[in-house]
PDB file of C-alpha atoms in Angstrom:
ATOM      1  CA  MET A   1      45.485 -53.946  45.273  1.00  0.00           C
ATOM      2  CA  ARG A   2      41.820 -55.474  45.281  1.00  0.00           C
ATOM      3  CA  ILE A   3      40.599 -52.630  47.679  1.00  0.00           C
ATOM      4  CA  THR A   4      42.175 -49.966  44.954  1.00  0.00           C
ATOM      5  CA  ARG A   5      40.108 -51.775  42.068  1.00  0.00           C
ATOM      6  CA  VAL A   6      37.071 -51.922  44.010  1.00  0.00           C
ATOM      7  CA  LEU A   7      37.481 -47.905  44.946  1.00  0.00           C
ATOM      8  CA  GLY A   8      38.089 -47.618  41.241  1.00  0.00           C
ATOM      9  CA  ALA A   9      35.404 -49.252  39.950  1.00  0.00           C
ATOM     10  CA  ALA A  10      33.054 -47.190  42.647  1.00  0.00           C
ATOM     11  CA  LEU A  11      34.363 -43.841  41.392  1.00  0.00           C
ATOM     12  CA  LEU A  12      33.985 -44.757  37.787  1.00  0.00           C
ATOM     13  CA  ALA A  13      30.199 -45.644  38.505  1.00  0.00           C
ATOM     14  CA  LEU A  14      29.606 -42.644  40.425  1.00  0.00           C
ATOM     15  CA  GLY A  15      31.554 -40.699  37.335  1.00  0.00           C
ATOM     16  CA  LEU A  16      29.012 -42.450  34.913  1.00  0.00           C
ATOM     17  CA  ALA A  17      25.880 -41.458  37.090  1.00  0.00           C
ATOM     18  CA  ALA A  18      26.394 -37.856  37.413  1.00  0.00           C
ATOM     19  CA  GLY A  19      27.547 -37.260  33.773  1.00  0.00           C
ATOM     20  CA  PRO A  20      24.029 -37.309  32.142  1.00  0.00           C
ATOM     21  CA  ALA A  21      22.914 -34.961  35.240  1.00  0.00           C
ATOM     22  CA  ALA A  22      25.463 -32.616  34.556  1.00  0.00           C
ATOM     23  CA  ALA A  23      24.793 -32.568  30.827  1.00  0.00           C
ATOM     24  CA  ASP A  24      20.940 -32.100  31.455  1.00  0.00           C
ATOM     25  CA  SER A  25      21.507 -29.063  33.536  1.00  0.00           C
ATOM     26  CA  SER A  26      23.426 -27.458  30.972  1.00  0.00           C
ATOM     27  CA  PRO A  27      21.349 -24.859  28.824  1.00  0.00           C
ATOM     28  CA  SER A  28      20.501 -26.137  25.065  1.00  0.00           C
ATOM     29  CA  PRO A  29      21.343 -23.920  22.123  1.00  0.00           C
ATOM     30  CA  GLY A  30      17.382 -23.806  21.434  1.00  0.00           C
ATOM     31  CA  ALA A  31      16.474 -23.311  25.033  1.00  0.00           C
ATOM     32  CA  SER A  32      12.953 -21.821  25.308  1.00  0.00           C
ATOM     33  CA  ALA A  33      10.694 -19.960  27.940  1.00  0.00           C
ATOM     34  CA  ASP A  34       7.454 -21.492  29.238  1.00  0.00           C
ATOM     35  CA  ASP A  35       5.495 -19.722  26.028  1.00  0.00           C
ATOM     36  CA  GLY A  36       7.824 -21.482  23.803  1.00  0.00           C
ATOM     37  CA  ALA A  37       9.809 -18.397  22.644  1.00  0.00           C
ATOM     38  CA  PRO A  38      13.395 -19.089  22.219  1.00  0.00           C
ATOM     39  CA  THR A  39      15.564 -17.391  25.018  1.00  0.00           C
ATOM     40  CA  GLN A  40      18.999 -18.168  23.256  1.00  0.00           C
ATOM     41  CA  ALA A  41      20.548 -17.648  20.006  1.00  0.00           C
ATOM     42  CA  GLY A  42      23.196 -19.124  18.055  1.00  0.00           C
ATOM     43  CA  THR A  43      26.982 -18.427  17.524  1.00  0.00           C
ATOM     44  CA  SER A  44      26.990 -19.171  13.861  1.00  0.00           C
ATOM     45  CA  PHE A  45      25.062 -19.813  10.866  1.00  0.00           C
ATOM     46  CA  ARG A  46      25.207 -23.724  11.819  1.00  0.00           C
ATOM     47  CA  THR A  47      23.830 -23.259  15.145  1.00  0.00           C
ATOM     48  CA  ALA A  48      21.244 -20.421  14.491  1.00  0.00           C
ATOM     49  CA  THR A  49      18.229 -20.648  16.831  1.00  0.00           C
ATOM     50  CA  GLU A  50      15.113 -21.492  14.401  1.00  0.00           C
ATOM     51  CA  ILE A  51      12.237 -19.135  15.123  1.00  0.00           C
ATOM     52  CA  GLU A  52       8.550 -18.630  13.619  1.00  0.00           C
ATOM     53  CA  GLN A  53       7.409 -15.442  11.859  1.00  0.00           C
ATOM     54  CA  GLY A  54       5.463 -13.558  14.211  1.00  0.00           C
ATOM     55  CA  GLU A  55       7.543 -15.094  17.543  1.00  0.00           C
ATOM     56  CA  ARG A  56       9.557 -12.937  19.716  1.00  0.00           C
ATOM     57  CA  ALA A  57      12.787 -14.218  20.536  1.00  0.00           C
ATOM     58  CA  THR A  58      15.126 -13.025  23.219  1.00  0.00           C
ATOM     59  CA  ALA A  59      18.920 -13.697  23.826  1.00  0.00           C
ATOM     60  CA  SER A  60      21.379 -12.522  26.045  1.00  0.00           C
ATOM     61  CA  GLY A  61      25.298 -12.022  25.080  1.00  0.00           C
ATOM     62  CA  SER A  62      28.191  -9.898  25.735  1.00  0.00           C
ATOM     63  CA  THR A  63      29.159  -7.010  23.458  1.00  0.00           C
ATOM     64  CA  GLY A  64      31.390  -8.365  20.522  1.00  0.00           C
ATOM     65  CA  ASP A  65      29.210 -11.893  20.182  1.00  0.00           C
ATOM     66  CA  TYR A  66      27.646 -12.559  16.786  1.00  0.00           C
ATOM     67  CA  LEU A  67      24.081 -13.823  17.250  1.00  0.00           C
ATOM     68  CA  TYR A  68      22.110 -15.879  15.041  1.00  0.00           C
ATOM     69  CA  TRP A  69      18.697 -16.842  14.489  1.00  0.00           C
ATOM     70  CA  SER A  70      16.919 -18.482  11.435  1.00  0.00           C
ATOM     71  CA  PHE A  71      13.385 -18.317  10.206  1.00  0.00           C
ATOM     72  CA  PRO A  72      11.451 -19.625   7.028  1.00  0.00           C
ATOM     73  CA  ALA A  73      10.105 -17.363   4.143  1.00  0.00           C
ATOM     74  CA  ASP A  74       7.760 -18.306   1.271  1.00  0.00           C
ATOM     75  CA  THR A  75       7.138 -16.921  -2.134  1.00  0.00           C
ATOM     76  CA  GLY A  76       5.252 -13.686  -2.215  1.00  0.00           C
ATOM     77  CA  GLN A  77       6.153 -12.714   1.262  1.00  0.00           C
ATOM     78  CA  ARG A  78       7.872  -9.484   2.152  1.00  0.00           C
ATOM     79  CA  PRO A  79       9.826 -10.093   5.511  1.00  0.00           C
ATOM     80  CA  THR A  80      10.406  -7.396   7.836  1.00  0.00           C
ATOM     81  CA  VAL A  81      13.184  -8.084  10.560  1.00  0.00           C
ATOM     82  CA  LYS A  82      13.315  -6.302  13.934  1.00  0.00           C
ATOM     83  CA  ALA A  83      15.704  -6.260  16.462  1.00  0.00           C
ATOM     84  CA  THR A  84      16.235  -4.252  19.767  1.00  0.00           C
ATOM     85  CA  VAL A  85      19.697  -4.275  21.679  1.00  0.00           C
ATOM     86  CA  LYS A  86      19.370  -3.124  25.484  1.00  0.00           C
ATOM     87  CA  LEU A  87      22.527  -1.696  26.536  1.00  0.00           C
ATOM     88  CA  PRO A  88      24.474  -1.711  29.862  1.00  0.00           C
ATOM     89  CA  ALA A  89      26.360   1.532  31.205  1.00  0.00           C
ATOM     90  CA  ARG A  90      29.429   1.992  29.034  1.00  0.00           C
ATOM     91  CA  HIS A  91      32.100   4.743  28.230  1.00  0.00           C
ATOM     92  CA  GLY A  92      31.189   5.372  24.629  1.00  0.00           C
ATOM     93  CA  ALA A  93      29.020   5.172  21.631  1.00  0.00           C
ATOM     94  CA  GLU A  94      28.345   1.772  19.947  1.00  0.00           C
ATOM     95  CA  THR A  95      27.368   0.866  16.561  1.00  0.00           C
ATOM     96  CA  TRP A  96      25.337  -2.237  15.919  1.00  0.00           C
ATOM     97  CA  GLN A  97      24.410  -3.542  12.557  1.00  0.00           C
ATOM     98  CA  LEU A  98      21.614  -6.331  11.491  1.00  0.00           C
ATOM     99  CA  ASP A  99      22.350  -8.475   8.706  1.00  0.00           C
ATOM    100  CA  VAL A 100      20.170 -10.795   6.898  1.00  0.00           C
ATOM    101  CA  TYR A 101      21.418 -14.125   4.846  1.00  0.00           C
ATOM    102  CA  ASP A 102      19.342 -16.395   2.636  1.00  0.00           C
ATOM    103  CA  GLY A 103      19.877 -20.274   2.475  1.00  0.00           C
ATOM    104  CA  LEU A 104      23.131 -19.828   0.526  1.00  0.00           C
ATOM    105  CA  ARG A 105      24.351 -17.457   2.845  1.00  0.00           C
ATOM    106  CA  ARG A 106      24.274 -14.581   0.518  1.00  0.00           C
ATOM    107  CA  ARG A 107      23.677 -11.465   2.115  1.00  0.00           C
ATOM    108  CA  GLN A 108      20.423  -9.957   1.189  1.00  0.00           C
ATOM    109  CA  ALA A 109      19.908  -6.277   0.920  1.00  0.00           C
ATOM    110  CA  CYS A 110      17.481  -4.225   2.803  1.00  0.00           C
ATOM    111  CA  GLN A 111      14.538  -2.144   0.881  1.00  0.00           C
ATOM    112  CA  TYR A 112      14.601   0.307   3.819  1.00  0.00           C
ATOM    113  CA  GLY A 113      14.891   0.276   7.471  1.00  0.00           C
ATOM    114  CA  ALA A 114      17.704   1.167   9.929  1.00  0.00           C
ATOM    115  CA  GLN A 115      20.036  -1.529   9.342  1.00  0.00           C
ATOM    116  CA  SER A 116      22.485  -0.152  11.320  1.00  0.00           C
ATOM    117  CA  ARG A 117      22.606   2.482  14.158  1.00  0.00           C
ATOM    118  CA  THR A 118      24.862   4.108  16.641  1.00  0.00           C
ATOM    119  CA  ALA A 119      23.746   4.350  20.203  1.00  0.00           C
ATOM    120  CA  ALA A 120      24.815   7.417  22.330  1.00  0.00           C
ATOM    121  CA  PRO A 121      26.770   6.789  25.647  1.00  0.00           C
ATOM    122  CA  ASP A 122      23.772   7.408  27.744  1.00  0.00           C
ATOM    123  CA  ALA A 123      21.035   5.363  25.412  1.00  0.00           C
ATOM    124  CA  GLY A 124      19.762   2.196  27.352  1.00  0.00           C
ATOM    125  CA  SER A 125      18.695   0.531  23.985  1.00  0.00           C
ATOM    126  CA  VAL A 126      19.083   0.741  20.064  1.00  0.00           C
ATOM    127  CA  GLU A 127      16.488  -0.564  17.752  1.00  0.00           C
ATOM    128  CA  LEU A 128      17.209  -2.219  14.292  1.00  0.00           C
ATOM    129  CA  ALA A 129      14.932  -2.918  11.181  1.00  0.00           C
ATOM    130  CA  CYS A 130      15.282  -4.431   7.673  1.00  0.00           C
ATOM    131  CA  VAL A 131      12.880  -4.854   5.362  1.00  0.00           C
ATOM    132  CA  LEU A 132      13.746  -7.732   2.621  1.00  0.00           C
ATOM    133  CA  ARG A 133      12.431  -7.695  -0.985  1.00  0.00           C
ATOM    134  CA  THR A 134       9.616  -9.779  -1.826  1.00  0.00           C
ATOM    135  CA  VAL A 135      10.586 -13.508  -2.114  1.00  0.00           C
ATOM    136  CA  ARG A 136      10.189 -14.742  -5.473  1.00  0.00           C
ATOM    137  CA  GLY A 137       9.402 -18.188  -6.702  1.00  0.00           C
ATOM    138  CA  TRP A 138      12.360 -18.566  -9.595  1.00  0.00           C
ATOM    139  CA  SER A 139      15.155 -16.557 -10.242  1.00  0.00           C
ATOM    140  CA  GLU A 140      18.209 -16.806 -12.653  1.00  0.00           C
ATOM    141  CA  PRO A 141      21.105 -18.551 -11.340  1.00  0.00           C
ATOM    142  CA  TRP A 142      23.531 -15.481 -11.452  1.00  0.00           C
ATOM    143  CA  ALA A 143      20.825 -13.295  -9.757  1.00  0.00           C
ATOM    144  CA  ASN A 144      20.838 -12.278  -6.080  1.00  0.00           C
ATOM    145  CA  ASP A 145      16.934 -12.592  -5.680  1.00  0.00           C
ATOM    146  CA  PRO A 146      15.637 -13.747  -2.426  1.00  0.00           C
ATOM    147  CA  LEU A 147      14.109 -17.315  -2.876  1.00  0.00           C
ATOM    148  CA  PRO A 148      11.792 -19.320  -0.700  1.00  0.00           C
ATOM    149  CA  GLY A 149      13.736 -21.358   2.080  1.00  0.00           C
ATOM    150  CA  THR A 150      15.727 -20.356   5.112  1.00  0.00           C
ATOM    151  CA  TYR A 151      16.963 -16.919   6.054  1.00  0.00           C
ATOM    152  CA  TYR A 152      19.358 -16.002   8.772  1.00  0.00           C
ATOM    153  CA  ILE A 153      19.594 -13.215  10.903  1.00  0.00           C
ATOM    154  CA  ARG A 154      23.117 -11.918  12.159  1.00  0.00           C
ATOM    155  CA  LEU A 155      23.021  -9.331  15.209  1.00  0.00           C
ATOM    156  CA  THR A 156      26.318  -7.946  16.280  1.00  0.00           C
ATOM    157  CA  VAL A 157      28.223  -4.589  17.085  1.00  0.00           C
ATOM    158  CA  VAL A 158      30.484  -3.394  14.622  1.00  0.00           C
ATOM    159  CA  ASP A 159      32.186  -0.051  16.143  1.00  0.00           C
ATOM    160  CA  LEU A 160      32.783   0.413  20.016  1.00  0.00           C
ATOM    161  CA  ALA A 161      35.271   1.628  22.606  1.00  0.00           C
ATOM    162  CA  ASP A 162      37.845  -1.211  23.719  1.00  0.00           C
ATOM    163  CA  SER A 163      36.835  -0.703  27.427  1.00  0.00           C
ATOM    164  CA  ASP A 164      33.107  -1.757  26.617  1.00  0.00           C
ATOM    165  CA  LEU A 165      34.092  -5.002  25.014  1.00  0.00           C
ATOM    166  CA  GLY A 166      32.550  -8.073  26.560  1.00  0.00           C
ATOM    167  CA  GLN A 167      29.846  -6.112  28.514  1.00  0.00           C
ATOM    168  CA  PRO A 168      26.474  -8.019  28.942  1.00  0.00           C
ATOM    169  CA  VAL A 169      23.475  -7.195  26.853  1.00  0.00           C
ATOM    170  CA  GLY A 170      20.249  -8.315  25.802  1.00  0.00           C
ATOM    171  CA  ALA A 171      18.860  -8.686  22.216  1.00  0.00           C
ATOM    172  CA  GLU A 172      15.223  -9.130  21.163  1.00  0.00           C
ATOM    173  CA  VAL A 173      14.127  -9.963  17.720  1.00  0.00           C
ATOM    174  CA  ARG A 174      10.914 -10.622  15.680  1.00  0.00           C
ATOM    175  CA  VAL A 175       9.955 -11.267  11.849  1.00  0.00           C
ATOM    176  CA  GLU A 176       6.687 -10.425  10.174  1.00  0.00           C
ATOM    177  CA  SER A 177       5.767 -10.679   6.623  1.00  0.00           C
ATOM    178  CA  LYS A 178       3.336  -9.064   4.342  1.00  0.00           C
ATOM    179  CA  ASP A 179       1.896 -11.197   1.658  1.00  0.00           C
ATOM    180  CA  ILE A 180       2.714  -9.180  -1.364  1.00  0.00           C
ATOM    181  CA  GLY A 181       1.129 -11.704  -3.921  1.00  0.00           C
ATOM    182  CA  GLY A 182       1.074 -11.307  -7.663  1.00  0.00           C
ATOM    183  CA  ALA A 183       2.108  -7.755  -7.509  1.00  0.00           C
ATOM    184  CA  ALA A 184       5.748  -9.206  -7.454  1.00  0.00           C
ATOM    185  CA  ALA A 185       5.056 -12.723  -8.610  1.00  0.00           C
ATOM    186  CA  VAL A 186       7.123 -14.147 -11.481  1.00  0.00           C
ATOM    187  CA  ASP A 187       6.624 -17.235 -13.928  1.00  0.00           C
ATOM    188  CA  GLY A 188       8.077 -20.590 -12.673  1.00  0.00           C
ATOM    189  CA  SER A 189       8.839 -21.940  -9.460  1.00  0.00           C
ATOM    190  CA  LEU A 190      11.918 -23.374  -7.687  1.00  0.00           C
ATOM    191  CA  GLY A 191      12.041 -26.844  -7.219  1.00  0.00           C
ATOM    192  CA  LYS A 192      13.624 -27.093  -3.976  1.00  0.00           C
ATOM    193  CA  PRO A 193      13.554 -24.387  -1.129  1.00  0.00           C
ATOM    194  CA  LEU A 194      17.021 -23.027  -0.011  1.00  0.00           C
ATOM    195  CA  VAL A 195      17.040 -24.852   3.181  1.00  0.00           C
ATOM    196  CA  PRO A 196      20.058 -26.705   4.944  1.00  0.00           C
ATOM    197  CA  GLY A 197      20.714 -30.115   4.023  1.00  0.00           C
ATOM    198  CA  ILE A 198      17.911 -30.367   1.409  1.00  0.00           C
ATOM    199  CA  ALA A 199      20.051 -32.248  -1.071  1.00  0.00           C
ATOM    200  CA  VAL A 200      21.032 -34.821   1.484  1.00  0.00           C
ATOM    201  CA  ARG A 201      17.528 -35.201   2.709  1.00  0.00           C
ATOM    202  CA  SER A 202      16.332 -35.434  -0.807  1.00  0.00           C
ATOM    203  CA  GLY A 203      19.000 -38.432  -1.702  1.00  0.00           C
ATOM    204  CA  GLU A 204      18.224 -40.374   1.613  1.00  0.00           C
ATOM    205  CA  GLU A 205      14.262 -39.820   0.783  1.00  0.00           C
ATOM    206  CA  LYS A 206      14.515 -41.423  -2.666  1.00  0.00           C
ATOM    207  CA  GLU A 207      16.468 -44.471  -1.475  1.00  0.00           C
ATOM    208  CA  GLY A 208      13.866 -44.960   1.296  1.00  0.00           C
ATOM    209  CA  SER A 209      11.020 -44.047  -1.344  1.00  0.00           C
ATOM    210  CA  LYS A 210       9.637 -41.500   1.130  1.00  0.00           C
ATOM    211  CA  GLU A 211       8.157 -38.160   0.105  1.00  0.00           C
ATOM    212  CA  ALA A 212      10.710 -35.426   0.173  1.00  0.00           C
ATOM    213  CA  VAL A 213      10.039 -32.693   3.005  1.00  0.00           C
ATOM    214  CA  LEU A 214      10.760 -29.429   1.628  1.00  0.00           C
ATOM    215  CA  SER A 215      11.356 -27.383   5.033  1.00  0.00           C
ATOM    216  CA  SER A 216      14.005 -27.684   7.721  1.00  0.00           C
ATOM    217  CA  PHE A 217      11.186 -26.782  10.204  1.00  0.00           C
ATOM    218  CA  GLY A 218       8.958 -29.688   9.317  1.00  0.00           C
ATOM    219  CA  ARG A 219       6.435 -28.339   6.818  1.00  0.00           C
ATOM    220  CA  ASP A 220       5.327 -30.312   4.098  1.00  0.00           C
ATOM    221  CA  GLY A 221       5.951 -28.410   0.729  1.00  0.00           C
ATOM    222  CA  TRP A 222       5.771 -24.728  -0.007  1.00  0.00           C
ATOM    223  CA  SER A 223       3.066 -22.562  -1.711  1.00  0.00           C
ATOM    224  CA  SER A 224       5.587 -22.164  -4.708  1.00  0.00           C
ATOM    225  CA  GLY A 225       3.627 -23.247  -7.832  1.00  0.00           C
ATOM    226  CA  TRP A 226       1.831 -22.346 -11.059  1.00  0.00           C
ATOM    227  CA  TRP A 227      -1.348 -20.864  -9.299  1.00  0.00           C
ATOM    228  CA  SER A 228      -1.018 -17.099  -8.174  1.00  0.00           C
ATOM    229  CA  ASP A 229      -3.293 -14.147  -8.036  1.00  0.00           C
ATOM    230  CA  ARG A 230      -1.633 -13.038 -11.303  1.00  0.00           C
ATOM    231  CA  TRP A 231      -4.242 -15.320 -12.947  1.00  0.00           C
ATOM    232  CA  VAL A 232      -7.059 -13.735 -11.735  1.00  0.00           C
ATOM    233  CA  TRP A 233      -5.784 -10.249 -12.845  1.00  0.00           C
ATOM    234  CA  THR A 234      -4.870 -11.431 -16.626  1.00  0.00           C
ATOM    235  CA  GLY A 235      -8.756 -12.900 -16.614  1.00  0.00           C
ATOM    236  CA  ILE A 236      -9.955  -9.780 -15.685  1.00  0.00           C
ATOM    237  CA  GLY A 237      -7.749  -7.867 -18.271  1.00  0.00           C
ATOM    238  CA  GLY A 238      -8.810 -10.118 -20.859  1.00  0.00           C
ATOM    239  CA  VAL A 239     -12.754  -9.633 -20.220  1.00  0.00           C
ATOM    240  CA  LEU A 240     -12.150  -5.911 -20.465  1.00  0.00           C
ATOM    241  CA  ALA A 241     -10.089  -6.050 -23.595  1.00  0.00           C
ATOM    242  CA  ALA A 242     -12.871  -7.827 -25.013  1.00  0.00           C
ATOM    243  CA  LEU A 243     -15.609  -5.640 -23.726  1.00  0.00           C
ATOM    244  CA  ALA A 244     -13.280  -2.709 -25.358  1.00  0.00           C
ATOM    245  CA  GLY A 245     -13.243  -4.366 -28.600  1.00  0.00           C
ATOM    246  CA  ILE A 246     -16.875  -4.830 -28.847  1.00  0.00           C
ATOM    247  CA  GLY A 247     -17.378  -0.922 -27.932  1.00  0.00           C
ATOM    248  CA  GLY A 248     -14.992   0.230 -30.598  1.00  0.00           C
ATOM    249  CA  TYR A 249     -16.576  -2.057 -33.225  1.00  0.00           C
ATOM    250  CA  ALA A 250     -20.375  -0.695 -32.351  1.00  0.00           C
ATOM    251  CA  LEU A 251     -18.924   2.751 -32.146  1.00  0.00           C
ATOM    252  CA  ALA A 252     -17.035   2.405 -35.717  1.00  0.00           C
ATOM    253  CA  ARG A 253     -20.151   0.647 -37.148  1.00  0.00           C
ATOM    254  CA  GLY A 254     -22.700   3.330 -36.310  1.00  0.00           C
ATOM    255  CA  ALA A 255     -26.692   3.278 -36.323  1.00  0.00           C
ATOM    256  CA  GLY A 256     -26.575   1.870 -39.960  1.00  0.00           C
ATOM    257  CA  ARG A 257     -27.079   3.803 -43.187  1.00  0.00           C
ATOM    258  CA  PRO A 258     -26.682   7.680 -43.039  1.00  0.00           C
ATOM    259  CA  SER A 259     -30.174   9.692 -43.461  1.00  0.00           C
ATOM    260  CA  ARG A 260     -28.661  11.941 -46.046  1.00  0.00           C
ATOM    261  CA  VAL A 261     -27.688   9.168 -48.580  1.00  0.00           C
ATOM    262  CA  PRO A 262     -30.573   8.560 -51.246  1.00  0.00           C
ATOM    263  CA  PRO A 263     -32.325   5.027 -51.030  1.00  0.00           C
ATOM    264  CA  GLY A 264     -31.408   4.252 -54.526  1.00  0.00           C
ATOM    265  CA  ALA A 265     -27.499   5.097 -54.293  1.00  0.00           C
TER     266      ALA A 265
END
C-alpha cells in the first residue's frame, strides 16, 4: 500500500510538471509571425484576432470554417477591407463572402467592392474587397451609420460542393483607410467608441478613479471631438461672403453723383 501511494504521488508530480509544457506548446489564438503580423484567425466574434490598419494578417483553415479578425476605425476614416483566399484543388466552384460588422455586431453595407465572388474549379485563389462608408462621429440611435470603435471581419465560404468541404485553405486580410475629413463630418461626437466591454471597464475605472481607456487596443482616446476641417471651410466661406457683400455694395453705390444731373438739382 505504501509503495502504491509513493508511485501515485510521483505520477501526479510528473503530470503537473508536464501540464504547463503541453499548454505552452499549443498555438494561441493570437499567434504571430516574427514580424508581429498575426498568423491565425478567430472562430467567433469573441475570439476574433486583433489586427492594426495597414497590417497584413494571414491564417490557415478549412473550407467551411468562419474566420474572424477585428480592427479599430476612427472618425473621418473610410476603411477598405481586402481578403485573398488561396484555394486547393477541388471538384467544383466555390463562392466566398467577406462581411464587416461594427462594435454592436451590426452588419455594415459596402459602398463598393467585390464582397462576394465565385471561384472557378481551376482557380487558385479568389480576391474580395469591401469599402465601408465613412466613419461618423455621431449618429441617431435608430441609424446604422458606422461609428468609431471596433470592427469585425468575417470570411467564409457560402456555396460549395459537398465533396470539397473541409479542404485546407489559406487566407490573407489587410485593412487600409482613407482620411475623408470634413467632407463627411457631422456635428456632435460619440461619448464612447463601440468597443467590447467599454461599459464594464468604465464602471471599474470610476470606482478606482482612473482615467477611462476608450479603446480595446490600448489607445488613450479617439480623435472624435468638436474640431474638424469643417471649421476651416466655414471660415473661408465667411470671408468670401463678406468680400462678396462689400463688392456688391460698391457696385450698387457707383462712383457718386451722375454727371448728367445739374449741380443745383
